[in-house]
Amino acid sequence: MINVLKSSSRRHPFSIETADSYVLKDGVGANMTDSHYFSGHASDGTSFFFRHAKRSDQTTEIWFCLKTSDGKVLCNKEELYPSSSCPADVRCTISGEEMSFSFNGQVAYAHRGDDDILFLEKNGLNIRARATFIASMPPFDFSTGLNPAFVAGALAEEKWNKTFWRNLKQNRQVHYEQPGIIKLEATIENQTYTYVLPAMRDHSYGYRDWNYMNRHIWLMVLFEDGEVLNLNMVDYPHMRNLMTGYISSKGNHTSLRSLTNLKKLGQDGIVPQQIDIEIPLMDNHVATLIGNRELVADFSFADGKYHICEGVGNFAIGEKKGRGILEFGYNRDTSRWK
């Protein structure tokens, strides 16, 4: 399996210029997507995330959520727009270095309900927001950047039949992430606010059938010392135990071995109020990551067949502090979570 993964990396080399310039065309096939995601978090409690995901059915999914340092939260009122009249835009200004994005639409103040899930006020507000993402490190491409030995270990637990190989090929995506900063300017009711936040961007494109997924987890931490931690668990019917991760520090990305206890989180369909997991590092040292939920935004996909609960929270490894994302995704069929 290791040789298969290495061969795949050679056949599909990653090009940041090609990836950053990719634009999904309408009508190219069912379940194709081109998703840009930006997430910024500061030590004063300010958080911001934005998603622009164009789909091949001529619709575009939009997320816009801003939590200010005083605890106020603003979120977009509509999630799905016709691509021809979408009030948001993303474009690459310098490949691998700079992206710009904007949103000119309706938002509303949001409040925490049960399990810190946000609900919106009825009254909407017009917002004009524009932002620039400036990279601070090179991108990390999941197909070529992960240690193949770690991925092979997860795949070794699966049944390598024709269905496995067919679904592995069909669900292939280009997927990469990059640390940086976000410079955000937002005008609400004639008042303009500016923010500069440590950030992470994520870009993925290719085939994505949300209803095919059982569930997934993504933990992303922007530490105050500049390091970035990413942990992932994806559960497909053909691949139940894929858990990966990496640490970014001083311009370098280091793969992590599989987290055996990551999949145990959120099995009840709720973003955990607190997480406590062990992270195996390259030097065989095991670190304990503590995370605390602050808020959760619930987004629906595929006519409600799949939900992403986008949690914002704070984290710590010992005295090392940070803030970031606790993302938990669930298929509507609860029997598929186990």
mmCIF file of C-alpha atoms in Angstrom:
data_model
loop_
_atom_site.group_PDB
_atom_site.id
_atom_site.type_symbol
_atom_site.label_atom_id
_atom_site.label_comp_id
_atom_site.label_asym_id
_atom_site.label_seq_id
_atom_site.Cartn_x
_atom_site.Cartn_y
_atom_site.Cartn_z
ATOM 1 C CA MET A 1 0.000 0.000 0.000
ATOM 2 C CA ILE A 2 2.885 2.384 0.719
ATOM 3 C CA ASN A 3 4.168 1.878 -2.836
ATOM 4 C CA VAL A 4 0.672 2.526 -4.222
ATOM 5 C CA LEU A 5 0.457 5.819 -2.314
ATOM 6 C CA LYS A 6 3.924 6.900 -3.434
ATOM 7 C CA SER A 7 3.072 6.048 -7.027
ATOM 8 C CA SER A 8 -0.136 8.080 -6.801
ATOM 9 C CA SER A 9 1.820 11.099 -5.536
ATOM 10 C CA ARG A 10 4.193 10.828 -8.487
ATOM 11 C CA ARG A 11 1.320 10.570 -10.983
ATOM 12 C CA HIS A 12 -0.545 13.497 -9.417
ATOM 13 C CA PRO A 13 2.076 16.060 -8.345
ATOM 14 C CA PHE A 14 0.777 19.109 -6.523
ATOM 15 C CA SER A 15 1.051 22.510 -8.192
ATOM 16 C CA ILE A 16 -0.001 25.535 -6.132
ATOM 17 C CA GLU A 17 -0.302 27.619 -9.311
ATOM 18 C CA THR A 18 -2.720 25.113 -10.856
ATOM 19 C CA ALA A 19 -4.660 24.628 -7.626
ATOM 20 C CA ASP A 20 -5.059 28.316 -6.802
ATOM 21 C CA SER A 21 -6.229 29.139 -10.331
ATOM 22 C CA TYR A 22 -8.811 26.325 -10.482
ATOM 23 C CA VAL A 23 -12.388 27.461 -11.146
ATOM 24 C CA LEU A 24 -15.247 24.955 -11.274
ATOM 25 C CA LYS A 25 -17.366 25.170 -14.413
ATOM 26 C CA ASP A 26 -21.108 24.591 -14.401
ATOM 27 C CA GLY A 27 -22.402 21.266 -15.652
ATOM 28 C CA VAL A 28 -19.111 19.356 -15.404
ATOM 29 C CA GLY A 29 -20.757 16.432 -13.600
ATOM 30 C CA ALA A 30 -22.798 15.586 -10.534
ATOM 31 C CA ASN A 31 -21.458 16.285 -7.033
ATOM 32 C CA MET A 32 -18.463 18.349 -8.123
ATOM 33 C CA THR A 33 -17.400 21.165 -5.816
ATOM 34 C CA ASP A 34 -14.841 23.955 -5.499
ATOM 35 C CA SER A 35 -14.628 25.010 -1.851
ATOM 36 C CA HIS A 36 -12.604 27.879 -0.366
ATOM 37 C CA TYR A 37 -12.591 28.216 3.425
ATOM 38 C CA PHE A 38 -10.891 30.861 5.584
ATOM 39 C CA SER A 39 -10.707 30.823 9.387
ATOM 40 C CA GLY A 40 -9.071 33.374 11.704
ATOM 41 C CA HIS A 41 -8.821 33.444 15.502
ATOM 42 C CA ALA A 42 -7.169 35.881 17.921
ATOM 43 C CA SER A 43 -6.212 35.525 21.577
ATOM 44 C CA ASP A 44 -8.691 38.294 22.554
ATOM 45 C CA GLY A 45 -11.621 36.027 21.615
ATOM 46 C CA THR A 46 -12.248 37.353 18.111
ATOM 47 C CA SER A 47 -13.079 34.623 15.586
ATOM 48 C CA PHE A 48 -14.065 34.661 11.939
ATOM 49 C CA PHE A 49 -14.769 32.022 9.338
ATOM 50 C CA PHE A 50 -15.925 32.244 5.736
ATOM 51 C CA ARG A 51 -16.715 29.575 3.150
ATOM 52 C CA HIS A 52 -17.422 29.925 -0.562
ATOM 53 C CA ALA A 53 -18.210 26.570 -2.184
ATOM 54 C CA LYS A 54 -19.329 26.530 -5.793
ATOM 55 C CA ARG A 55 -21.117 23.372 -6.899
ATOM 56 C CA SER A 56 -21.625 21.991 -10.398
ATOM 57 C CA ASP A 57 -25.421 22.360 -10.122
ATOM 58 C CA GLN A 58 -25.042 26.159 -10.470
ATOM 59 C CA THR A 59 -25.406 26.857 -6.749
ATOM 60 C CA THR A 60 -22.906 28.253 -4.244
ATOM 61 C CA GLU A 61 -22.777 27.632 -0.495
ATOM 62 C CA ILE A 62 -21.789 30.578 1.705
ATOM 63 C CA TRP A 63 -20.745 30.742 5.358
ATOM 64 C CA PHE A 64 -19.966 34.032 7.085
ATOM 65 C CA CYS A 65 -19.546 34.135 10.852
ATOM 66 C CA LEU A 66 -17.854 36.842 12.925
ATOM 67 C CA LYS A 67 -17.467 36.699 16.710
ATOM 68 C CA THR A 68 -16.094 39.902 18.205
ATOM 69 C CA SER A 69 -13.951 40.140 21.322
ATOM 70 C CA ASP A 70 -16.964 41.291 23.366
ATOM 71 C CA GLY A 71 -18.853 38.085 22.505
ATOM 72 C CA LYS A 72 -21.258 39.388 19.849
ATOM 73 C CA VAL A 73 -21.806 37.019 16.918
ATOM 74 C CA LEU A 74 -22.961 37.804 13.369
ATOM 75 C CA CYS A 75 -23.824 35.094 10.820
ATOM 76 C CA ASN A 76 -25.205 35.117 7.284
ATOM 77 C CA LYS A 77 -28.957 34.520 7.009
ATOM 78 C CA GLU A 78 -28.896 32.496 3.771
ATOM 79 C CA GLU A 79 -26.549 29.599 3.027
ATOM 80 C CA LEU A 80 -27.329 28.634 -0.579
ATOM 81 C CA TYR A 81 -27.435 30.989 -3.563
ATOM 82 C CA PRO A 82 -27.697 30.647 -7.343
ATOM 83 C CA SER A 83 -24.118 30.969 -8.546
ATOM 84 C CA SER A 84 -25.186 33.647 -11.018
ATOM 85 C CA SER A 85 -26.344 35.959 -8.198
ATOM 86 C CA CYS A 86 -24.081 34.948 -5.308
ATOM 87 C CA PRO A 87 -23.233 37.927 -3.029
ATOM 88 C CA ALA A 88 -19.743 36.574 -2.308
ATOM 89 C CA ASP A 89 -16.558 36.170 -4.280
ATOM 90 C CA VAL A 90 -13.123 34.545 -3.930
ATOM 91 C CA ARG A 91 -10.136 35.114 -6.151
ATOM 92 C CA CYS A 92 -6.427 34.414 -6.165
ATOM 93 C CA THR A 93 -4.289 37.539 -6.384
ATOM 94 C CA ILE A 94 -0.862 35.893 -6.007
ATOM 95 C CA SER A 95 -0.569 32.084 -6.254
ATOM 96 C CA GLY A 96 0.507 30.553 -2.968
ATOM 97 C CA GLU A 97 0.753 33.950 -1.309
ATOM 98 C CA GLU A 98 -2.439 36.003 -1.375
ATOM 99 C CA MET A 99 -6.192 35.498 -1.769
ATOM 100 C CA SER A 100 -8.985 38.062 -1.662
ATOM 101 C CA PHE A 101 -12.629 37.457 -0.827
ATOM 102 C CA SER A 102 -15.770 39.463 -0.178
ATOM 103 C CA PHE A 103 -19.361 39.180 1.014
ATOM 104 C CA ASN A 104 -22.076 41.791 0.487
ATOM 105 C CA GLY A 105 -25.302 40.429 1.909
ATOM 106 C CA GLN A 106 -27.536 39.922 4.907
ATOM 107 C CA VAL A 107 -26.348 38.875 8.357
ATOM 108 C CA ALA A 108 -28.073 38.709 11.727
ATOM 109 C CA TYR A 109 -26.986 38.669 15.328
ATOM 110 C CA ALA A 110 -26.761 35.121 16.668
ATOM 111 C CA HIS A 111 -27.239 33.758 20.183
ATOM 112 C CA ARG A 112 -26.243 30.487 21.833
ATOM 113 C CA GLY A 113 -28.923 27.900 22.498
ATOM 114 C CA ASP A 114 -28.700 24.277 23.635
ATOM 115 C CA ASP A 115 -25.181 22.846 23.256
ATOM 116 C CA ASP A 116 -24.027 26.370 22.267
ATOM 117 C CA ILE A 117 -25.700 26.015 18.840
ATOM 118 C CA LEU A 118 -26.383 29.432 17.350
ATOM 119 C CA PHE A 119 -29.839 30.706 16.425
ATOM 120 C CA LEU A 120 -30.351 33.915 14.485
ATOM 121 C CA GLU A 121 -32.434 36.962 15.243
ATOM 122 C CA LYS A 122 -35.210 37.621 12.718
ATOM 123 C CA ASN A 123 -34.036 41.090 11.786
ATOM 124 C CA GLY A 124 -31.290 41.157 9.192
ATOM 125 C CA LEU A 125 -28.491 43.656 8.707
ATOM 126 C CA ASN A 126 -26.683 44.583 5.521
ATOM 127 C CA ILE A 127 -22.953 43.970 5.574
ATOM 128 C CA ARG A 128 -20.157 44.803 3.166
ATOM 129 C CA ALA A 129 -17.105 42.740 3.977
ATOM 130 C CA ARG A 130 -13.845 42.372 2.138
ATOM 131 C CA ALA A 131 -10.760 40.508 3.218
ATOM 132 C CA THR A 132 -7.276 39.527 2.179
ATOM 133 C CA PHE A 133 -5.519 36.328 3.180
ATOM 134 C CA ILE A 134 -1.716 36.608 3.248
ATOM 135 C CA ALA A 135 0.232 33.350 3.574
ATOM 136 C CA SER A 136 2.900 32.920 6.243
ATOM 137 C CA MET A 137 3.991 29.369 5.306
ATOM 138 C CA PRO A 138 3.918 27.146 2.213
ATOM 139 C CA PRO A 139 0.725 25.149 1.538
ATOM 140 C CA PHE A 140 0.234 21.609 2.841
ATOM 141 C CA ASP A 141 -1.221 19.231 0.242
ATOM 142 C CA PHE A 142 -2.873 16.151 1.724
ATOM 143 C CA SER A 143 -2.166 13.853 -1.234
ATOM 144 C CA THR A 144 1.580 14.463 -1.278
ATOM 145 C CA GLY A 145 2.336 15.940 2.154
ATOM 146 C CA LEU A 146 1.165 13.197 4.496
ATOM 147 C CA ASN A 147 3.615 10.484 5.471
ATOM 148 C CA PRO A 148 2.503 7.509 3.292
ATOM 149 C CA ALA A 149 3.374 5.046 6.054
ATOM 150 C CA PHE A 150 0.817 6.679 8.364
ATOM 151 C CA VAL A 151 -1.917 6.639 5.693
ATOM 152 C CA ALA A 152 -1.098 3.042 4.740
ATOM 153 C CA GLY A 153 -1.604 2.007 8.347
ATOM 154 C CA ALA A 154 -5.175 3.302 8.276
ATOM 155 C CA LEU A 155 -5.944 1.758 4.891
ATOM 156 C CA ALA A 156 -4.579 -1.604 6.041
ATOM 157 C CA GLU A 157 -7.659 -1.979 8.262
ATOM 158 C CA GLU A 158 -10.024 -1.873 5.269
ATOM 159 C CA LYS A 159 -11.154 -4.633 2.897
ATOM 160 C CA TRP A 160 -9.340 -4.136 -0.408
ATOM 161 C CA ASN A 161 -12.110 -5.295 -2.733
ATOM 162 C CA LYS A 162 -13.373 -3.799 -6.011
ATOM 163 C CA THR A 163 -15.806 -1.543 -4.162
ATOM 164 C CA PHE A 164 -12.982 -0.138 -2.035
ATOM 165 C CA TRP A 165 -10.798 0.749 -5.025
ATOM 166 C CA ARG A 166 -13.724 2.159 -7.025
ATOM 167 C CA ASN A 167 -14.836 4.442 -4.204
ATOM 168 C CA LEU A 168 -11.264 5.435 -3.350
ATOM 169 C CA LYS A 169 -10.804 6.628 -6.937
ATOM 170 C CA GLN A 170 -14.233 8.268 -7.231
ATOM 171 C CA ASN A 171 -13.921 10.318 -4.033
ATOM 172 C CA ARG A 172 -10.501 11.729 -4.874
ATOM 173 C CA GLN A 173 -10.074 15.485 -4.347
ATOM 174 C CA VAL A 174 -7.322 18.052 -4.466
ATOM 175 C CA HIS A 175 -7.162 19.318 -0.877
ATOM 176 C CA TYR A 176 -4.628 21.664 0.677
ATOM 177 C CA GLU A 177 -4.327 24.087 3.590
ATOM 178 C CA GLN A 178 -2.113 27.056 4.374
ATOM 179 C CA PRO A 179 -1.408 29.201 7.466
ATOM 180 C CA GLY A 180 -1.345 32.985 7.255
ATOM 181 C CA ILE A 181 -3.207 36.076 8.410
ATOM 182 C CA ILE A 182 -6.560 37.576 7.463
ATOM 183 C CA LYS A 183 -7.062 41.316 7.098
ATOM 184 C CA LEU A 184 -10.825 41.871 7.309
ATOM 185 C CA GLU A 185 -12.820 45.068 6.841
ATOM 186 C CA ALA A 186 -16.563 44.903 7.565
ATOM 187 C CA THR A 187 -19.084 47.729 7.250
ATOM 188 C CA ILE A 188 -22.345 47.253 9.160
ATOM 189 C CA GLU A 189 -24.965 50.011 9.382
ATOM 190 C CA ASN A 190 -22.435 52.608 8.192
ATOM 191 C CA GLN A 191 -19.900 51.569 10.844
ATOM 192 C CA THR A 192 -16.630 50.090 9.593
ATOM 193 C CA TYR A 193 -14.584 47.628 11.637
ATOM 194 C CA THR A 194 -11.153 46.204 10.843
ATOM 195 C CA TYR A 195 -9.528 43.006 12.095
ATOM 196 C CA VAL A 196 -6.148 41.342 11.617
ATOM 197 C CA LEU A 197 -6.261 37.678 12.648
ATOM 198 C CA PRO A 198 -3.921 34.671 12.628
ATOM 199 C CA ALA A 199 -5.539 32.387 10.093
ATOM 200 C CA MET A 200 -5.727 29.221 8.052
ATOM 201 C CA ARG A 201 -7.155 28.737 4.585
ATOM 202 C CA ASP A 202 -8.436 25.489 3.080
ATOM 203 C CA HIS A 203 -9.111 24.816 -0.595
ATOM 204 C CA SER A 204 -10.543 21.576 -1.960
ATOM 205 C CA TYR A 205 -12.039 20.685 -5.311
ATOM 206 C CA GLY A 206 -13.264 17.562 -7.026
ATOM 207 C CA TYR A 207 -15.977 15.006 -6.326
ATOM 208 C CA ARG A 208 -17.919 15.399 -3.072
ATOM 209 C CA ASP A 209 -21.154 13.508 -2.341
ATOM 210 C CA TRP A 210 -22.104 14.658 1.160
ATOM 211 C CA ASN A 211 -24.654 11.885 1.620
ATOM 212 C CA TYR A 212 -21.938 9.273 1.010
ATOM 213 C CA MET A 213 -20.021 10.385 4.101
ATOM 214 C CA ASN A 214 -20.827 8.820 7.471
ATOM 215 C CA ARG A 215 -19.231 11.556 9.561
ATOM 216 C CA HIS A 216 -16.018 13.525 9.951
ATOM 217 C CA ILE A 217 -13.994 15.570 12.452
ATOM 218 C CA TRP A 218 -11.610 18.454 11.868
ATOM 219 C CA LEU A 219 -9.728 20.148 14.691
ATOM 220 C CA MET A 220 -7.639 23.189 13.784
ATOM 221 C CA VAL A 221 -5.640 25.184 16.329
ATOM 222 C CA LEU A 222 -3.793 28.461 15.781
ATOM 223 C CA PHE A 223 -1.378 28.664 18.698
ATOM 224 C CA GLU A 224 -0.200 31.989 20.086
ATOM 225 C CA ASP A 225 3.430 31.073 19.321
ATOM 226 C CA GLY A 226 2.642 30.761 15.595
ATOM 227 C CA GLU A 227 2.400 26.976 15.356
ATOM 228 C CA VAL A 228 -0.654 25.434 13.701
ATOM 229 C CA LEU A 229 -2.163 22.012 14.454
ATOM 230 C CA ASN A 230 -4.545 20.129 12.149
ATOM 231 C CA LEU A 231 -6.216 16.833 13.060
ATOM 232 C CA ASN A 232 -8.676 14.997 10.809
ATOM 233 C CA MET A 233 -10.944 11.970 10.870
ATOM 234 C CA VAL A 234 -13.023 10.967 7.844
ATOM 235 C CA ASP A 235 -15.444 8.035 7.920
ATOM 236 C CA TYR A 236 -16.628 6.756 4.528
ATOM 237 C CA PRO A 237 -18.485 3.462 3.967
ATOM 238 C CA HIS A 238 -15.404 2.152 2.124
ATOM 239 C CA MET A 239 -12.846 3.656 4.524
ATOM 240 C CA ARG A 240 -13.881 3.847 8.176
ATOM 241 C CA ASN A 241 -10.633 4.621 9.991
ATOM 242 C CA LEU A 242 -8.740 7.368 8.176
ATOM 243 C CA MET A 243 -7.251 9.672 10.827
ATOM 244 C CA THR A 244 -4.465 12.057 9.868
ATOM 245 C CA GLY A 245 -2.833 15.218 11.119
ATOM 246 C CA TYR A 246 0.118 17.540 10.893
ATOM 247 C CA ILE A 247 1.851 20.376 12.713
ATOM 248 C CA SER A 248 3.050 23.533 10.955
ATOM 249 C CA SER A 249 5.923 25.474 12.492
ATOM 250 C CA LYS A 250 8.454 27.964 11.100
ATOM 251 C CA GLY A 251 7.547 27.155 7.511
ATOM 252 C CA ASN A 252 7.688 23.367 7.888
ATOM 253 C CA HIS A 253 4.867 20.798 8.003
ATOM 254 C CA THR A 254 5.280 17.545 9.954
ATOM 255 C CA SER A 255 2.874 14.592 9.621
ATOM 256 C CA LEU A 256 1.431 12.979 12.727
ATOM 257 C CA ARG A 257 0.659 9.330 13.287
ATOM 258 C CA SER A 258 -2.980 8.196 13.509
ATOM 259 C CA LEU A 259 -4.887 9.385 16.565
ATOM 260 C CA THR A 260 -6.568 6.287 17.906
ATOM 261 C CA ASN A 261 -8.973 8.171 20.190
ATOM 262 C CA LEU A 262 -10.068 10.927 17.783
ATOM 263 C CA LYS A 263 -12.966 8.917 16.353
ATOM 264 C CA LYS A 264 -14.466 8.501 19.827
ATOM 265 C CA LEU A 265 -15.288 12.208 19.982
ATOM 266 C CA GLY A 266 -18.795 13.435 19.196
ATOM 267 C CA GLN A 267 -20.418 10.046 18.677
ATOM 268 C CA ASP A 268 -23.693 11.460 20.051
ATOM 269 C CA GLY A 269 -24.052 14.007 17.245
ATOM 270 C CA ILE A 270 -22.982 16.963 19.399
ATOM 271 C CA VAL A 271 -19.792 18.998 19.273
ATOM 272 C CA PRO A 272 -18.189 18.111 22.642
ATOM 273 C CA GLN A 273 -18.177 20.808 25.290
ATOM 274 C CA GLN A 274 -14.624 19.737 26.076
ATOM 275 C CA ILE A 275 -12.147 17.463 24.330
ATOM 276 C CA ASP A 276 -9.144 15.721 25.846
ATOM 277 C CA ILE A 277 -7.077 13.711 23.370
ATOM 278 C CA GLU A 278 -3.525 12.441 23.072
ATOM 279 C CA ILE A 279 -1.429 13.488 20.081
ATOM 280 C CA PRO A 280 1.474 11.212 19.046
ATOM 281 C CA LEU A 281 4.377 13.380 17.894
ATOM 282 C CA MET A 282 7.270 12.381 15.634
ATOM 283 C CA ASP A 283 9.724 11.904 18.513
ATOM 284 C CA ASN A 284 7.381 9.335 20.148
ATOM 285 C CA HIS A 285 6.392 11.983 22.683
ATOM 286 C CA VAL A 286 2.650 12.078 23.413
ATOM 287 C CA ALA A 287 1.060 15.475 24.052
ATOM 288 C CA THR A 288 -2.407 16.072 25.502
ATOM 289 C CA LEU A 289 -4.658 18.532 23.678
ATOM 290 C CA ILE A 290 -7.463 20.144 25.687
ATOM 291 C CA GLY A 291 -10.205 22.009 23.816
ATOM 292 C CA ASN A 292 -13.273 23.920 24.983
ATOM 293 C CA ARG A 293 -16.319 24.742 22.863
ATOM 294 C CA GLU A 294 -17.444 28.389 22.669
ATOM 295 C CA LEU A 295 -20.122 28.320 19.957
ATOM 296 C CA VAL A 296 -21.455 26.078 17.176
ATOM 297 C CA ALA A 297 -22.955 27.004 13.802
ATOM 298 C CA ASP A 298 -25.043 24.270 12.137
ATOM 299 C CA PHE A 299 -24.942 24.068 8.326
ATOM 300 C CA SER A 300 -27.028 21.705 6.178
ATOM 301 C CA PHE A 301 -25.972 19.925 2.979
ATOM 302 C CA ALA A 302 -27.660 17.714 0.376
ATOM 303 C CA ASP A 303 -31.198 18.687 1.439
ATOM 304 C CA GLY A 304 -30.432 17.942 5.072
ATOM 305 C CA LYS A 305 -28.819 14.546 4.502
ATOM 306 C CA TYR A 306 -25.546 15.801 6.011
ATOM 307 C CA HIS A 307 -24.825 18.468 8.629
ATOM 308 C CA ILE A 308 -21.612 20.248 9.522
ATOM 309 C CA CYS A 309 -21.453 21.650 13.041
ATOM 310 C CA GLU A 310 -18.773 24.339 12.890
ATOM 311 C CA GLY A 311 -17.543 24.844 16.432
ATOM 312 C CA VAL A 312 -15.275 27.653 17.593
ATOM 313 C CA GLY A 313 -13.208 27.149 20.730
ATOM 314 C CA ASN A 314 -10.018 27.574 22.695
ATOM 315 C CA PHE A 315 -7.250 25.008 23.093
ATOM 316 C CA ALA A 316 -4.182 24.241 25.159
ATOM 317 C CA ILE A 317 -1.268 21.812 25.225
ATOM 318 C CA GLY A 318 0.111 22.376 28.701
ATOM 319 C CA GLU A 319 0.919 26.082 28.931
ATOM 320 C CA LYS A 320 0.731 26.464 25.140
ATOM 321 C CA LYS A 321 -2.496 28.315 24.278
ATOM 322 C CA GLY A 322 -4.452 28.747 21.065
ATOM 323 C CA ARG A 323 -7.857 29.129 19.474
ATOM 324 C CA GLY A 324 -9.497 27.562 16.467
ATOM 325 C CA ILE A 325 -12.113 25.193 15.073
ATOM 326 C CA LEU A 326 -13.924 22.060 16.271
ATOM 327 C CA GLU A 327 -15.746 20.869 13.150
ATOM 328 C CA PHE A 328 -17.975 17.794 13.389
ATOM 329 C CA GLY A 329 -19.957 16.470 10.423
ATOM 330 C CA TYR A 330 -22.804 13.955 10.586
ATOM 331 C CA ASN A 331 -24.935 12.000 8.147
ATOM 332 C CA ARG A 332 -28.656 12.218 8.889
ATOM 333 C CA ASP A 333 -28.699 8.418 9.228
ATOM 334 C CA THR A 334 -27.516 8.029 12.831
ATOM 335 C CA SER A 335 -26.821 4.296 12.360
ATOM 336 C CA ARG A 336 -23.828 5.280 10.203
ATOM 337 C CA TRP A 337 -22.033 7.102 13.041
ATOM 338 C CA LYS A 338 -20.827 3.963 14.832
#
